[in-house]
């Protein structure tokens, strides 16, 4: 299988995040992608390709151009304001409760703040998402990784794996968050839909609900989003990911959330996966974009499922058994000692080896 990788992710050099206000060592660190790269290299069954530049157009096809400009300008603007920090995190967000009782047009018409502190909240979801000097360049490169994997698959490969970092599925049209800046999987799905004119399915197997991907395609009939994730009643992103969220308008019925309990076993996971795959196969299309997370692993520091390395081979096998072409994009997974073998197991599974 072809693997798309670039060392450009190293510039997103994150050391700390905040958890309930306290600075803690970051989970989403550069070492994650290096561990995966090394494991795939030593396996020997993977061919590495560098991403090609795809420009800004495919990004603004799903994201607000204002988000792109903010991410580009945030670091230099902070320098100009003499905010002497090694990383930037918002502390004030425009929660919908701020506008309770006021007309929707008032909230919608508020201007983007001028200061970096205000803009971080304006374009952000949560405080676990540090932005550093190299974040924008790395996030742009992760999009190019995803789009290069799309090119490979539309060019005839049965499957391609994009080692995206930073991840993407929490980033919505006008919002970064959850370690994500641009929604790599959504940008990939949009590019596939535009190029092929076919319907596209996104299968999100990261431990967390992909709120950003859901939001981007909420009213779209041509992109089906299905996600297996921790019940938002107990877990991040907390405010989206329930089973009753099925899409609206032309996208009605094209969003399927399968929230799961803590302690989820391999067998229970595979049962949910079969439901997701059945829903995909009930729809037309020849390509599945996979948002691949390993924070479902039993030892993950921020997850609470009980999956084992063995199940990932089975998951890969079952996804490949759909006979659709696969654009597989890396999302989360934070237990570094098993990240390499879990990725190898999953990808080998799709190849039946
Ligand atoms: N104490 C992805 O897996 N909250 N993002 C973490 C940890 C944010 C996860 C709190 C989790 C985001 C791509
Ligand atoms: Zn996750």
XYZ file of C-alpha atoms and ligand atoms in Angstrom:
367
model
C 0.000 0.000 0.000
C 1.062 3.555 -0.720
C 1.678 5.736 2.339
C 1.712 9.516 2.063
C 3.997 11.150 4.624
C 5.909 14.391 5.084
C 8.238 15.570 7.853
C 6.457 18.962 7.642
C 4.266 17.825 10.559
C 7.309 18.219 12.865
C 6.823 22.008 12.780
C 3.603 21.569 14.757
C 5.853 21.081 17.762
C 3.360 20.901 20.603
C 4.611 20.202 24.130
C 1.706 21.162 26.399
C -2.057 21.295 26.374
C -4.409 22.343 29.124
C -6.801 19.942 30.780
C -9.492 21.559 32.919
C -7.260 24.621 33.056
C -4.116 22.784 34.124
C -1.079 22.569 31.826
C -0.315 18.903 31.089
C 2.076 17.213 28.629
C 0.434 17.246 25.190
C -1.100 14.013 23.885
C -1.064 14.959 20.201
C 2.732 15.152 19.724
C 5.082 14.791 16.754
C 6.421 11.492 18.064
C 3.055 9.872 17.233
C 3.523 10.251 13.489
C 7.191 9.263 13.697
C 6.295 6.060 15.557
C 3.766 5.166 12.857
C 6.200 6.016 10.051
C 8.937 3.884 11.608
C 6.607 0.916 12.114
C 5.392 1.053 8.499
C 8.979 1.365 7.235
C 10.147 -1.673 9.188
C 7.172 -3.706 8.010
C 8.538 -3.377 4.484
C 5.139 -3.763 2.830
C 4.497 -0.040 2.396
C 5.698 2.413 -0.259
C 6.251 5.986 0.884
C 5.283 8.981 -1.247
C 5.663 12.694 -0.484
C 2.564 14.887 -0.754
C 2.142 17.333 -3.621
C 0.862 20.873 -3.091
C -2.835 21.335 -3.745
C -3.224 24.980 -2.744
C -5.965 26.662 -0.762
C -8.964 25.996 -3.031
C -9.805 22.489 -1.757
C -9.602 23.835 1.807
C -12.018 26.720 1.289
C -14.379 24.265 -0.432
C -15.277 23.125 3.100
C -13.801 25.781 5.421
C -14.497 29.481 5.993
C -11.686 31.496 4.355
C -11.642 33.495 7.609
C -10.488 30.377 9.498
C -7.663 29.864 6.994
C -6.559 33.517 7.364
C -6.726 33.354 11.152
C -4.591 30.207 11.342
C -2.079 31.792 8.985
C -1.957 35.091 10.878
C -2.336 33.986 14.504
C 1.329 33.452 15.305
C 2.689 36.636 13.657
C -0.204 38.638 15.159
C 0.655 37.314 18.632
C 4.281 38.395 18.107
C 3.049 41.843 17.106
C 0.966 42.026 20.280
C 4.071 40.964 22.199
C 2.281 37.930 23.585
C 5.438 36.156 24.649
C 4.215 32.542 24.689
C 5.482 29.206 23.454
C 1.912 28.217 22.527
C -1.457 29.926 22.162
C -4.726 28.714 23.682
C -7.976 30.676 24.004
C -9.712 31.218 27.299
C -12.926 32.914 26.136
C -15.357 31.330 23.700
C -18.653 32.615 22.281
C -20.945 29.933 23.746
C -24.509 30.033 22.379
C -25.748 30.807 25.904
C -24.177 34.257 25.656
C -26.851 35.107 23.103
C -29.813 33.510 24.860
C -32.986 35.503 24.207
C -31.303 37.641 21.554
C -32.120 37.405 17.864
C -30.094 34.895 15.821
C -29.139 37.742 13.489
C -27.478 39.636 16.334
C -25.226 36.686 17.172
C -24.549 35.965 13.494
C -23.656 39.583 12.784
C -21.091 40.091 15.539
C -17.669 41.049 14.190
C -14.546 38.915 14.549
C -12.555 40.415 17.431
C -9.356 42.251 16.613
C -7.062 40.832 19.300
C -5.457 37.394 19.127
C -7.065 36.438 22.464
C -10.504 37.194 21.041
C -9.801 35.563 17.673
C -8.555 32.347 19.288
C -11.957 31.992 20.954
C -13.861 33.118 17.854
C -12.344 30.385 15.675
C -11.862 27.738 18.379
C -13.752 25.024 20.218
C -11.685 24.146 23.251
C -8.549 24.754 25.292
C -6.888 21.437 24.461
C -5.872 22.762 21.048
C -2.541 24.607 21.314
C -1.394 26.615 18.306
C 2.366 27.040 17.849
C 4.642 28.811 15.385
C 4.638 25.943 12.886
C 1.003 24.919 13.227
C -0.309 26.544 10.068
C 2.364 25.071 7.794
C 1.937 21.612 9.298
C -1.849 21.783 9.033
C -1.572 22.804 5.364
C 0.825 19.890 4.770
C -1.601 17.448 6.430
C -4.261 18.559 3.941
C -1.814 17.945 1.079
C -1.126 14.474 2.513
C -4.867 13.715 2.467
C -5.349 15.098 -1.066
C -2.351 13.163 -2.365
C -3.881 9.970 -0.950
C -7.066 10.924 -2.842
C -5.048 11.380 -6.060
C -3.502 7.922 -5.643
C -6.867 6.243 -5.173
C -8.591 8.142 -7.977
C -5.552 7.280 -10.086
C -6.255 3.580 -9.643
C -4.839 2.438 -6.283
C -7.228 0.253 -4.315
C -6.232 1.959 -1.089
C -3.870 4.656 0.186
C -2.943 5.719 3.705
C -2.353 9.389 4.537
C -0.301 9.839 7.693
C -2.030 13.118 8.510
C -0.802 15.163 11.460
C -2.298 17.315 12.891
C -5.552 15.338 12.701
C -8.757 16.862 11.360
C -12.168 15.472 12.268
C -13.004 17.962 15.061
C -12.435 20.950 12.759
C -15.732 22.333 11.429
C -16.382 24.816 8.643
C -15.456 27.823 10.810
C -13.826 26.213 13.847
C -10.599 24.503 14.901
C -10.500 22.268 17.994
C -9.648 18.906 19.524
C -6.031 18.948 18.182
C -7.469 19.655 14.698
C -7.119 22.724 12.431
C -8.240 21.710 8.945
C -10.578 18.768 8.424
C -8.378 16.518 6.277
C -11.063 13.835 5.812
C -13.788 16.339 4.903
C -11.494 18.081 2.412
C -10.652 14.667 0.908
C -14.309 13.608 0.692
C -15.273 16.910 -0.909
C -12.491 16.553 -3.493
C -13.628 12.990 -4.306
C -17.273 14.049 -4.624
C -16.361 16.948 -6.934
C -13.984 14.940 -9.094
C -16.028 11.771 -9.499
C -19.598 13.068 -9.191
C -20.196 9.967 -7.088
C -21.505 9.737 -3.558
C -18.829 9.384 -0.890
C -18.952 7.659 2.502
C -16.866 8.727 5.466
C -16.309 6.014 8.080
C -15.017 7.575 11.309
C -13.480 5.011 13.669
C -11.627 7.458 15.912
C -12.681 7.112 19.577
C -14.168 10.623 19.520
C -17.140 11.811 17.510
C -16.044 13.764 14.442
C -18.196 16.784 15.145
C -16.471 18.824 12.451
C -17.072 16.296 9.692
C -20.698 15.903 10.758
C -21.188 19.675 10.720
C -19.598 20.162 7.296
C -21.798 17.556 5.571
C -24.926 17.968 7.746
C -27.175 19.138 4.896
C -25.382 17.276 2.112
C -27.043 14.329 0.370
C -23.844 13.306 -1.446
C -21.557 12.626 1.533
C -22.666 10.019 4.071
C -21.000 10.315 7.488
C -20.999 7.356 9.888
C -19.137 7.337 13.190
C -18.506 4.837 15.998
C -17.432 6.766 19.087
C -17.679 7.315 22.824
C -21.100 8.542 23.941
C -20.887 12.358 24.064
C -22.831 12.282 27.327
C -19.532 11.307 28.990
C -16.835 12.223 26.518
C -15.412 14.988 24.316
C -16.749 16.687 22.162
C -19.712 16.484 24.603
C -22.231 18.532 22.595
C -22.559 16.512 19.391
C -22.436 12.809 18.536
C -25.819 11.521 19.716
C -27.756 8.897 17.767
C -30.640 11.297 17.121
C -28.404 13.480 14.908
C -29.238 12.176 11.432
C -28.755 15.207 9.152
C -31.191 17.862 7.948
C -32.808 19.050 4.721
C -31.244 17.397 1.656
C -28.815 15.628 4.039
C -31.588 14.093 6.082
C -30.692 10.464 6.890
C -27.097 10.871 5.671
C -25.525 11.123 9.140
C -25.289 8.047 11.360
C -23.904 8.228 14.895
C -23.257 5.023 16.818
C -22.324 6.178 20.355
C -20.777 3.500 22.583
C -20.369 2.799 26.310
C -17.130 2.781 28.319
C -15.278 -0.537 28.384
C -16.396 -1.436 24.841
C -15.050 -4.903 23.883
C -13.620 -6.109 20.578
C -16.797 -8.069 19.835
C -19.125 -5.185 20.623
C -16.956 -2.954 18.470
C -17.138 -5.320 15.514
C -20.925 -5.467 15.853
C -21.094 -1.661 15.622
C -18.660 -1.738 12.686
C -20.878 -4.189 10.805
C -23.833 -1.816 11.262
C -21.757 1.064 9.911
C -20.543 -0.938 6.905
C -24.028 -2.179 6.145
C -25.233 1.440 6.052
C -22.387 2.355 3.701
C -23.145 -0.574 1.383
C -26.817 0.445 1.267
C -25.660 3.615 -0.521
C -24.058 4.037 -3.945
C -20.428 5.053 -4.393
C -17.032 3.433 -4.875
C -14.830 5.251 -2.345
C -14.773 5.280 1.468
C -12.765 7.884 3.355
C -11.703 6.388 6.690
C -11.010 8.651 9.673
C -8.685 6.249 11.473
C -8.082 6.701 15.195
C -6.381 4.376 17.650
C -7.633 6.124 20.773
C -10.120 3.204 20.849
C -7.203 1.071 22.118
C -7.590 -0.365 25.636
C -4.581 1.494 27.030
C -5.237 4.871 25.442
C -4.686 7.655 28.008
C -7.785 9.651 26.988
C -10.084 6.834 25.779
C -12.071 4.236 27.729
C -12.733 1.463 25.182
C -11.058 -1.938 25.643
C -9.915 -2.764 22.111
C -6.858 -4.938 21.428
C -4.299 -4.859 18.636
C -5.824 -8.023 17.139
C -9.182 -6.418 16.511
C -7.634 -3.750 14.292
C -6.591 -6.376 11.741
C -10.182 -7.595 11.725
C -11.552 -4.058 11.389
C -9.254 -3.398 8.423
C -10.263 -6.720 6.863
C -13.992 -6.001 7.212
C -13.658 -2.472 5.837
C -11.755 -3.808 2.808
C -14.375 -6.543 2.331
C -16.827 -3.812 1.256
C -14.842 -3.860 -2.000
C -14.822 -0.079 -2.082
C -11.639 1.909 -2.653
C -10.167 3.311 0.559
C -8.647 6.681 1.398
C -7.411 6.030 4.935
C -6.466 9.134 6.923
C -4.877 9.221 10.375
C -6.782 10.971 13.175
C -6.112 10.291 16.901
C -4.475 7.589 19.035
C -2.342 8.518 22.017
C -0.919 5.350 23.570
C 2.397 5.629 21.804
C 3.899 2.222 22.706
C 1.223 0.405 20.641
C 0.581 2.992 17.925
C 2.971 1.411 15.420
C 1.716 -2.141 15.730
C -1.927 -1.028 15.766
C -1.479 0.883 12.512
C 0.386 -1.991 10.870
C -2.351 -4.413 12.001
C -5.149 -2.238 10.595
C -3.499 -1.550 7.243
C -2.304 -5.130 6.795
C -5.851 -6.204 7.571
C -7.127 -4.249 4.566
C -4.597 -6.117 2.409
C -5.567 -9.482 3.863
C -2.056 -10.168 5.194
N -7.402 15.373 28.981
C -8.580 13.499 18.431
O -8.525 12.361 18.850
N -9.752 16.786 24.927
N -8.836 14.546 19.244
C -8.685 16.090 25.564
C -7.595 15.262 27.577
C -9.659 16.857 23.490
C -9.102 14.385 20.648
C -8.722 16.145 27.054
C -9.567 15.520 22.819
C -9.423 15.671 21.317
C -8.292 13.794 16.992
Zn -9.935 10.945 18.958
